[in-house]
Amino acid sequence: MKSWKTVIIPALTIAQLTSALDNGVGLKPHMGWSSWNVAQCNAASAKYALATADKFISLGLKDLGYEYINIDDCWSTKSRDSAGRLVPDPAKWPNGIKAVTDKIHSMGLKFGLYGCAGDKTCAGYPGNEGHEKSDVAQLVSWGVDFWKYDNCYTPCRQSPRPQTCTSPAGSTKTWYAPMRDAILGVQNTKKLHFNLCNWGRDEVWTWGATYGHSWRMSVDNWGDWASVERIGSAAASIHQYSGPGGFNDLDMLYLGSSKLNTNQEKLHFGLWAITKSPLVLGLDLDKISNSTLTIIRNKGLIDINQDPLGKAATTFRPPGSAAPVNGKIYPYWAGPLSDGVVVGLCAGTSAGTYSVNFKDVPGLGGSGSYEWREMYTGQTGKGTSVSFSIGLHDMRVIKVIKETKMEM
């Protein structure tokens, strides 16, 4: 098992991190909200965008770093105008997009929209294929900050093109390039955050940094424990591709779902945080429970996610521990921080007592005494190890630093 300390990123990958969309955007995982899980097409409106922006302020989310208000599919009319331009649905955007963007900007927040690399979006609205330059020009004129780019109705050997192609006529790397180039073409005017939603196809983590600032590394999070397991476990093996300017996107946080209990929500949020995934809320903030609100406002976890070093945690195997099981959440995770190391202990398959000796944690420099703080309980301590009793599907996240000794 390779740790983050011993993995050597290929020279090509290092070169990628300094090319293409390395334009000062996405230096940390983005944080915000996305409309789709709230009410699907019905949430793609000025009403939802502005109400959520207000909630970011009143709930203190803006002050914690949540900044993007992202509208997903269905925001336009079903056809372009006579000049080939996208048309915001006047029933959903009575004053247009720019009025909403201007208002959100005045609140110190940012605004995002959704597009698709195919000829239609996933919900059947106009896609961006063949219109990349003109569509990006529209985004710039509206002041849009973030552009999620989906993968439906793309080139396919099946005819007519299905929503989700099982026999692609090429690679997502090919049909995502024109949009990347269009965004590059306007970056002196407007720097857009480009989010590649290609569902983890074509090993996007190996080339995503040359195209955008974040990339979905899997199919969708369906809001259940099986999705948390599937996506979270897969993040370990691709951790090395995340870094300032480009991050693996584990998909929206499906908190507030009736399919997840509080323990599962804590592991979901905690694992996404330490693996440096974007933290994008997919829930109705008018209906958020106190327990979920406490989780998403955990400043210690947010600070770990937003650490400027930008290195994702991965699994490590302490002496005597069982090997990882494919598709299951492994108990032991660690990753470097600018001022220490984060350790994650996950009760992914069984409740119990989970312990770790600091000398076995990659990056801590061997034996010695360390200071630590756990982010969910607030417990602090110092010593050579930590141990926690953890309920099924719960998690503990510990920030560890070398113990400081006062000079006499």
C-alpha positions as a Python dict, from the first residue, in 0.01 Angstrom:
ca = {
    (1, 'M'): (0, 0, 0),
    (2, 'K'): (153, 333, -107),
    (3, 'S'): (118, 627, 126),
    (4, 'W'): (101, 989, 19),
    (5, 'K'): (457, 1021, 142),
    (6, 'T'): (597, 759, -92),
    (7, 'V'): (390, 805, -407),
    (8, 'I'): (587, 965, -691),
    (9, 'I'): (364, 1149, -936),
    (10, 'P'): (475, 1093, -1296),
    (11, 'A'): (657, 1385, -1454),
    (12, 'L'): (378, 1427, -1707),
    (13, 'T'): (124, 1472, -1430),
    (14, 'I'): (341, 1735, -1261),
    (15, 'A'): (365, 1920, -1591),
    (16, 'Q'): (-13, 1904, -1627),
    (17, 'L'): (-63, 2076, -1295),
    (18, 'T'): (108, 2390, -1429),
    (19, 'S'): (-54, 2402, -1772),
    (20, 'A'): (-386, 2477, -1933),
    (21, 'L'): (-636, 2610, -1680),
    (22, 'D'): (-374, 2689, -1417),
    (23, 'N'): (-516, 3042, -1394),
    (24, 'G'): (-542, 3106, -1021),
    (25, 'V'): (-890, 2953, -989),
    (26, 'G'): (-963, 2645, -780),
    (27, 'L'): (-653, 2662, -562),
    (28, 'K'): (-864, 2503, -289),
    (29, 'P'): (-1161, 2266, -325),
    (30, 'H'): (-1465, 2477, -401),
    (31, 'M'): (-1747, 2501, -148),
    (32, 'G'): (-2108, 2581, -214),
    (33, 'W'): (-2453, 2449, -303),
    (34, 'S'): (-2607, 2285, -609),
    (35, 'S'): (-2974, 2289, -700),
    (36, 'W'): (-3034, 1946, -852),
    (37, 'N'): (-3094, 1733, -544),
    (38, 'V'): (-3331, 1991, -398),
    (39, 'A'): (-3610, 1986, -659),
    (40, 'Q'): (-3443, 1882, -987),
    (41, 'C'): (-3565, 2102, -1275),
    (42, 'N'): (-3795, 2304, -1050),
    (43, 'A'): (-3496, 2430, -851),
    (44, 'A'): (-3323, 2582, -1155),
    (45, 'S'): (-3459, 2930, -1090),
    (46, 'A'): (-3379, 3275, -962),
    (47, 'K'): (-3608, 3209, -665),
    (48, 'Y'): (-3400, 2913, -543),
    (49, 'A'): (-3066, 3082, -619),
    (50, 'L'): (-3147, 3399, -426),
    (51, 'A'): (-3315, 3218, -136),
    (52, 'T'): (-3010, 2995, -97),
    (53, 'A'): (-2777, 3295, -107),
    (54, 'D'): (-2978, 3448, 176),
    (55, 'K'): (-2944, 3123, 371),
    (56, 'F'): (-2567, 3124, 320),
    (57, 'I'): (-2563, 3454, 507),
    (58, 'S'): (-2820, 3380, 779),
    (59, 'L'): (-2683, 3034, 863),
    (60, 'G'): (-2322, 3157, 873),
    (61, 'L'): (-2216, 2939, 580),
    (62, 'K'): (-2055, 3221, 384),
    (63, 'D'): (-1828, 3300, 678),
    (64, 'L'): (-1714, 2936, 680),
    (65, 'G'): (-1614, 2942, 312),
    (66, 'Y'): (-1926, 2827, 128),
    (67, 'E'): (-1946, 3063, -168),
    (68, 'Y'): (-2084, 2909, -490),
    (69, 'I'): (-2458, 2910, -565),
    (70, 'N'): (-2477, 2665, -855),
    (71, 'I'): (-2785, 2610, -1068),
    (72, 'D'): (-2800, 2273, -1241),
    (73, 'D'): (-2994, 2146, -1545),
    (74, 'C'): (-3317, 2300, -1685),
    (75, 'W'): (-3240, 2671, -1645),
    (76, 'S'): (-3288, 2754, -2014),
    (77, 'T'): (-3576, 2721, -2256),
    (78, 'K'): (-3601, 2403, -2463),
    (79, 'S'): (-3460, 2567, -2775),
    (80, 'R'): (-3208, 2833, -2870),
    (81, 'D'): (-3313, 3166, -3020),
    (82, 'S'): (-3285, 3254, -3390),
    (83, 'A'): (-2925, 3364, -3340),
    (84, 'G'): (-2831, 3033, -3179),
    (85, 'R'): (-2806, 3170, -2828),
    (86, 'L'): (-2917, 3003, -2506),
    (87, 'V'): (-3230, 3159, -2359),
    (88, 'P'): (-3287, 3168, -1982),
    (89, 'D'): (-3640, 3046, -1913),
    (90, 'P'): (-3834, 3370, -1847),
    (91, 'A'): (-4069, 3191, -1608),
    (92, 'K'): (-3769, 3096, -1392),
    (93, 'W'): (-3555, 3405, -1453),
    (94, 'P'): (-3803, 3693, -1494),
    (95, 'N'): (-3525, 3953, -1474),
    (96, 'G'): (-3266, 3744, -1658),
    (97, 'I'): (-2949, 3575, -1534),
    (98, 'K'): (-2733, 3884, -1495),
    (99, 'A'): (-2964, 4046, -1242),
    (100, 'V'): (-2934, 3736, -1023),
    (101, 'T'): (-2558, 3715, -1069),
    (102, 'D'): (-2517, 4082, -980),
    (103, 'K'): (-2723, 4036, -664),
    (104, 'I'): (-2528, 3727, -558),
    (105, 'H'): (-2199, 3904, -624),
    (106, 'S'): (-2316, 4199, -410),
    (107, 'M'): (-2353, 3951, -123),
    (108, 'G'): (-1991, 3841, -158),
    (109, 'L'): (-2086, 3509, -318),
    (110, 'K'): (-2039, 3348, -660),
    (111, 'F'): (-2281, 3203, -914),
    (112, 'G'): (-2261, 2890, -1128),
    (113, 'L'): (-2453, 2737, -1419),
    (114, 'Y'): (-2473, 2400, -1589),
    (115, 'G'): (-2401, 2282, -1943),
    (116, 'C'): (-2341, 1960, -2130),
    (117, 'A'): (-2085, 1835, -2382),
    (118, 'G'): (-2353, 1667, -2595),
    (119, 'D'): (-2624, 1806, -2819),
    (120, 'K'): (-2870, 1796, -2529),
    (121, 'T'): (-2838, 1820, -2152),
    (122, 'C'): (-2930, 1521, -1940),
    (123, 'A'): (-3283, 1660, -1900),
    (124, 'G'): (-3319, 1728, -2273),
    (125, 'Y'): (-3242, 2101, -2286),
    (126, 'P'): (-2999, 2250, -2543),
    (127, 'G'): (-2646, 2115, -2504),
    (128, 'N'): (-2330, 2306, -2584),
    (129, 'E'): (-2179, 2086, -2855),
    (130, 'G'): (-2081, 2309, -3147),
    (131, 'H'): (-2168, 2629, -2957),
    (132, 'E'): (-1883, 2639, -2709),
    (133, 'K'): (-1736, 2981, -2791),
    (134, 'S'): (-2065, 3165, -2819),
    (135, 'D'): (-2205, 3000, -2506),
    (136, 'V'): (-1899, 3093, -2301),
    (137, 'A'): (-1932, 3449, -2430),
    (138, 'Q'): (-2285, 3450, -2288),
    (139, 'L'): (-2162, 3320, -1953),
    (140, 'V'): (-1905, 3599, -1939),
    (141, 'S'): (-2165, 3863, -2025),
    (142, 'W'): (-2381, 3739, -1736),
    (143, 'G'): (-2090, 3732, -1490),
    (144, 'V'): (-2111, 3357, -1427),
    (145, 'D'): (-1825, 3222, -1212),
    (146, 'F'): (-1865, 2842, -1231),
    (147, 'W'): (-1953, 2605, -1515),
    (148, 'K'): (-2048, 2243, -1452),
    (149, 'Y'): (-2019, 2042, -1774),
    (150, 'D'): (-2211, 1715, -1798),
    (151, 'N'): (-2171, 1414, -2031),
    (152, 'C'): (-2516, 1327, -2173),
    (153, 'Y'): (-2610, 1285, -2539),
    (154, 'T'): (-2244, 1288, -2642),
    (155, 'P'): (-2096, 1120, -2955),
    (156, 'C'): (-2206, 757, -2954),
    (157, 'R'): (-2209, 452, -3179),
    (158, 'Q'): (-2573, 404, -3085),
    (159, 'S'): (-2830, 587, -3297),
    (160, 'P'): (-3011, 798, -3205),
    (161, 'R'): (-2782, 913, -2929),
    (162, 'P'): (-2906, 794, -2590),
    (163, 'Q'): (-2890, 1004, -2278),
    (164, 'T'): (-2617, 781, -2137),
    (165, 'C'): (-2402, 622, -2405),
    (166, 'T'): (-2267, 273, -2339),
    (167, 'S'): (-2062, 264, -2662),
    (168, 'P'): (-1895, 606, -2699),
    (169, 'A'): (-1767, 719, -3038),
    (170, 'G'): (-1447, 854, -2891),
    (171, 'S'): (-1332, 985, -2555),
    (172, 'T'): (-1465, 1246, -2320),
    (173, 'K'): (-1117, 1396, -2342),
    (174, 'T'): (-1197, 1479, -2706),
    (175, 'W'): (-1538, 1638, -2665),
    (176, 'Y'): (-1453, 1826, -2346),
    (177, 'A'): (-1160, 2000, -2521),
    (178, 'P'): (-1362, 2259, -2719),
    (179, 'M'): (-1523, 2392, -2400),
    (180, 'R'): (-1187, 2403, -2224),
    (181, 'D'): (-1046, 2600, -2518),
    (182, 'A'): (-1341, 2839, -2515),
    (183, 'I'): (-1289, 2903, -2144),
    (184, 'L'): (-918, 2957, -2197),
    (185, 'G'): (-1004, 3206, -2469),
    (186, 'V'): (-1183, 3438, -2227),
    (187, 'Q'): (-969, 3400, -1917),
    (188, 'N'): (-817, 3747, -1956),
    (189, 'T'): (-1172, 3881, -1922),
    (190, 'K'): (-1328, 3628, -1686),
    (191, 'K'): (-1176, 3332, -1505),
    (192, 'L'): (-1437, 3055, -1491),
    (193, 'H'): (-1415, 2755, -1263),
    (194, 'F'): (-1457, 2459, -1501),
    (195, 'N'): (-1603, 2146, -1340),
    (196, 'L'): (-1585, 1832, -1556),
    (197, 'C'): (-1883, 1608, -1486),
    (198, 'N'): (-1779, 1318, -1709),
    (199, 'W'): (-1866, 1057, -1443),
    (200, 'G'): (-1504, 943, -1398),
    (201, 'R'): (-1478, 810, -1752),
    (202, 'D'): (-1147, 777, -1939),
    (203, 'E'): (-951, 804, -1611),
    (204, 'V'): (-1023, 1176, -1599),
    (205, 'W'): (-810, 1218, -1287),
    (206, 'T'): (-500, 1160, -1503),
    (207, 'W'): (-577, 1451, -1738),
    (208, 'G'): (-839, 1663, -1562),
    (209, 'A'): (-584, 1921, -1449),
    (210, 'T'): (-516, 2014, -1812),
    (211, 'Y'): (-885, 2076, -1870),
    (212, 'G'): (-1044, 2215, -1557),
    (213, 'H'): (-1031, 2282, -1186),
    (214, 'S'): (-1231, 1984, -1059),
    (215, 'W'): (-1349, 1660, -1211),
    (216, 'R'): (-1605, 1402, -1110),
    (217, 'M'): (-1423, 1076, -1045),
    (218, 'S'): (-1731, 849, -1039),
    (219, 'V'): (-2091, 812, -1139),
    (220, 'D'): (-2347, 994, -928),
    (221, 'N'): (-2389, 990, -554),
    (222, 'W'): (-2742, 852, -516),
    (223, 'G'): (-2771, 962, -154),
    (224, 'D'): (-2742, 621, 8),
    (225, 'W'): (-2475, 442, 210),
    (226, 'A'): (-2380, 227, -89),
    (227, 'S'): (-2286, 544, -279),
    (228, 'V'): (-2076, 674, 9),
    (229, 'E'): (-1894, 339, 21),
    (230, 'R'): (-1844, 317, -354),
    (231, 'I'): (-1718, 671, -403),
    (232, 'G'): (-1527, 714, -77),
    (233, 'S'): (-1334, 390, -110),
    (234, 'A'): (-1236, 471, -470),
    (235, 'A'): (-1085, 806, -369),
    (236, 'A'): (-789, 639, -195),
    (237, 'S'): (-618, 511, -508),
    (238, 'I'): (-631, 843, -699),
    (239, 'H'): (-543, 1082, -417),
    (240, 'Q'): (-218, 1190, -581),
    (241, 'Y'): (-398, 1365, -867),
    (242, 'S'): (-554, 1628, -642),
    (243, 'G'): (-368, 1949, -570),
    (244, 'P'): (-405, 2327, -579),
    (245, 'G'): (-580, 2420, -902),
    (246, 'G'): (-738, 2078, -967),
    (247, 'F'): (-921, 1834, -739),
    (248, 'N'): (-1098, 1499, -756),
    (249, 'D'): (-1469, 1574, -714),
    (250, 'L'): (-1649, 1302, -516),
    (251, 'D'): (-1988, 1455, -612),
    (252, 'M'): (-2234, 1654, -407),
    (253, 'L'): (-2277, 1601, -36),
    (254, 'Y'): (-2605, 1416, -6),
    (255, 'L'): (-2665, 1524, 351),
    (256, 'G'): (-3021, 1557, 475),
    (257, 'S'): (-3117, 1243, 285),
    (258, 'S'): (-3361, 1007, 454),
    (259, 'K'): (-3131, 727, 333),
    (260, 'L'): (-2844, 832, 564),
    (261, 'N'): (-2839, 839, 943),
    (262, 'T'): (-2633, 1086, 1147),
    (263, 'N'): (-2329, 857, 1174),
    (264, 'Q'): (-2329, 803, 798),
    (265, 'E'): (-2359, 1177, 737),
    (266, 'K'): (-2056, 1239, 959),
    (267, 'L'): (-1845, 984, 772),
    (268, 'H'): (-1971, 1118, 438),
    (269, 'F'): (-1873, 1477, 521),
    (270, 'G'): (-1553, 1385, 704),
    (271, 'L'): (-1418, 1160, 430),
    (272, 'W'): (-1503, 1410, 155),
    (273, 'A'): (-1326, 1678, 360),
    (274, 'I'): (-998, 1494, 418),
    (275, 'T'): (-977, 1365, 59),
    (276, 'K'): (-999, 1728, -55),
    (277, 'S'): (-1321, 1686, -249),
    (278, 'P'): (-1522, 1999, -320),
    (279, 'L'): (-1781, 2045, -46),
    (280, 'V'): (-2102, 2115, -236),
    (281, 'L'): (-2431, 2089, -50),
    (282, 'G'): (-2717, 1919, -231),
    (283, 'L'): (-3003, 1992, 5),
    (284, 'D'): (-3280, 2241, 78),
    (285, 'L'): (-3137, 2476, 339),
    (286, 'D'): (-3491, 2571, 447),
    (287, 'K'): (-3540, 2216, 570),
    (288, 'I'): (-3197, 2134, 714),
    (289, 'S'): (-3195, 1958, 1052),
    (290, 'N'): (-2990, 2081, 1344),
    (291, 'S'): (-2769, 1770, 1335),
    (292, 'T'): (-2690, 1814, 964),
    (293, 'L'): (-2632, 2186, 1011),
    (294, 'T'): (-2381, 2109, 1286),
    (295, 'I'): (-2194, 1876, 1052),
    (296, 'I'): (-2167, 2120, 760),
    (297, 'R'): (-2061, 2401, 994),
    (298, 'N'): (-1773, 2203, 1146),
    (299, 'K'): (-1497, 2461, 1111),
    (300, 'G'): (-1219, 2220, 1200),
    (301, 'L'): (-1312, 1986, 915),
    (302, 'I'): (-1358, 2275, 673),
    (303, 'D'): (-1014, 2409, 764),
    (304, 'I'): (-863, 2068, 690),
    (305, 'N'): (-1040, 2054, 353),
    (306, 'Q'): (-926, 2408, 270),
    (307, 'D'): (-568, 2363, 390),
    (308, 'P'): (-345, 2549, 141),
    (309, 'L'): (-118, 2247, 86),
    (310, 'G'): (-410, 2085, -96),
    (311, 'K'): (-294, 1725, -55),
    (312, 'A'): (-562, 1456, -29),
    (313, 'A'): (-562, 1189, 240),
    (314, 'T'): (-541, 823, 144),
    (315, 'T'): (-540, 492, 325),
    (316, 'F'): (-247, 345, 517),
    (317, 'R'): (-212, 3, 676),
    (318, 'P'): (-85, -10, 1036),
    (319, 'P'): (104, -324, 1143),
    (320, 'G'): (-131, -614, 1208),
    (321, 'S'): (-433, -456, 1043),
    (322, 'A'): (-637, -628, 773),
    (323, 'A'): (-589, -540, 409),
    (324, 'P'): (-835, -303, 238),
    (325, 'V'): (-1141, -460, 76),
    (326, 'N'): (-1242, -327, -263),
    (327, 'G'): (-1554, -111, -241),
    (328, 'K'): (-1549, -84, 139),
    (329, 'I'): (-1441, 211, 353),
    (330, 'Y'): (-1102, 126, 505),
    (331, 'P'): (-1053, 223, 870),
    (332, 'Y'): (-720, 406, 843),
    (333, 'W'): (-660, 727, 645),
    (334, 'A'): (-392, 996, 663),
    (335, 'G'): (-276, 1297, 466),
    (336, 'P'): (-39, 1590, 500),
    (337, 'L'): (-142, 1938, 610),
    (338, 'S'): (58, 2259, 595),
    (339, 'D'): (92, 2244, 974),
    (340, 'G'): (61, 1876, 1058),
    (341, 'V'): (-113, 1557, 949),
    (342, 'V'): (-480, 1457, 941),
    (343, 'V'): (-575, 1106, 1050),
    (344, 'G'): (-915, 957, 972),
    (345, 'L'): (-1056, 659, 1160),
    (346, 'C'): (-1363, 511, 990),
    (347, 'A'): (-1598, 248, 1127),
    (348, 'G'): (-1705, 164, 773),
    (349, 'T'): (-1791, -201, 828),
    (350, 'S'): (-1824, -249, 1204),
    (351, 'A'): (-1849, -54, 1527),
    (352, 'G'): (-1561, -89, 1769),
    (353, 'T'): (-1251, 61, 1920),
    (354, 'Y'): (-1016, 205, 1660),
    (355, 'S'): (-661, 293, 1761),
    (356, 'V'): (-347, 411, 1589),
    (357, 'N'): (11, 462, 1702),
    (358, 'F'): (147, 786, 1567),
    (359, 'K'): (474, 618, 1472),
    (360, 'D'): (278, 419, 1212),
    (361, 'V'): (115, 724, 1053),
    (362, 'P'): (278, 836, 726),
    (363, 'G'): (423, 1183, 753),
    (364, 'L'): (458, 1207, 1129),
    (365, 'G'): (827, 1130, 1130),
    (366, 'G'): (839, 823, 1350),
    (367, 'S'): (820, 784, 1725),
    (368, 'G'): (765, 1073, 1960),
    (369, 'S'): (489, 1260, 2138),
    (370, 'Y'): (228, 1455, 1944),
    (371, 'E'): (-54, 1693, 2019),
    (372, 'W'): (-392, 1614, 1865),
    (373, 'R'): (-748, 1735, 1832),
    (374, 'E'): (-1050, 1539, 1714),
    (375, 'M'): (-1290, 1742, 1500),
    (376, 'Y'): (-1629, 1588, 1579),
    (377, 'T'): (-1599, 1550, 1956),
    (378, 'G'): (-1361, 1839, 2022),
    (379, 'Q'): (-1141, 1609, 2231),
    (380, 'T'): (-775, 1706, 2262),
    (381, 'G'): (-471, 1532, 2395),
    (382, 'K'): (-104, 1454, 2360),
    (383, 'G'): (95, 1135, 2349),
    (384, 'T'): (210, 859, 2116),
    (385, 'S'): (-128, 721, 2008),
    (386, 'V'): (-504, 778, 1995),
    (387, 'S'): (-798, 546, 2047),
    (388, 'F'): (-1171, 599, 1999),
    (389, 'S'): (-1486, 392, 2040),
    (390, 'I'): (-1671, 453, 1714),
    (391, 'G'): (-2025, 354, 1623),
    (392, 'L'): (-2110, 178, 1298),
    (393, 'H'): (-2052, 402, 992),
    (394, 'D'): (-1923, 687, 1208),
    (395, 'M'): (-1584, 857, 1181),
    (396, 'R'): (-1326, 1043, 1385),
    (397, 'V'): (-1100, 1301, 1223),
    (398, 'I'): (-784, 1389, 1415),
    (399, 'K'): (-543, 1670, 1341),
    (400, 'V'): (-197, 1581, 1470),
    (401, 'I'): (104, 1807, 1522),
    (402, 'K'): (440, 1755, 1686),
    (403, 'E'): (419, 1828, 2057),
    (404, 'T'): (565, 2166, 2138),
    (405, 'K'): (779, 2196, 2448),
    (406, 'M'): (834, 2519, 2635),
    (407, 'E'): (1195, 2621, 2673),
    (408, 'M'): (1308, 2686, 3030),
}
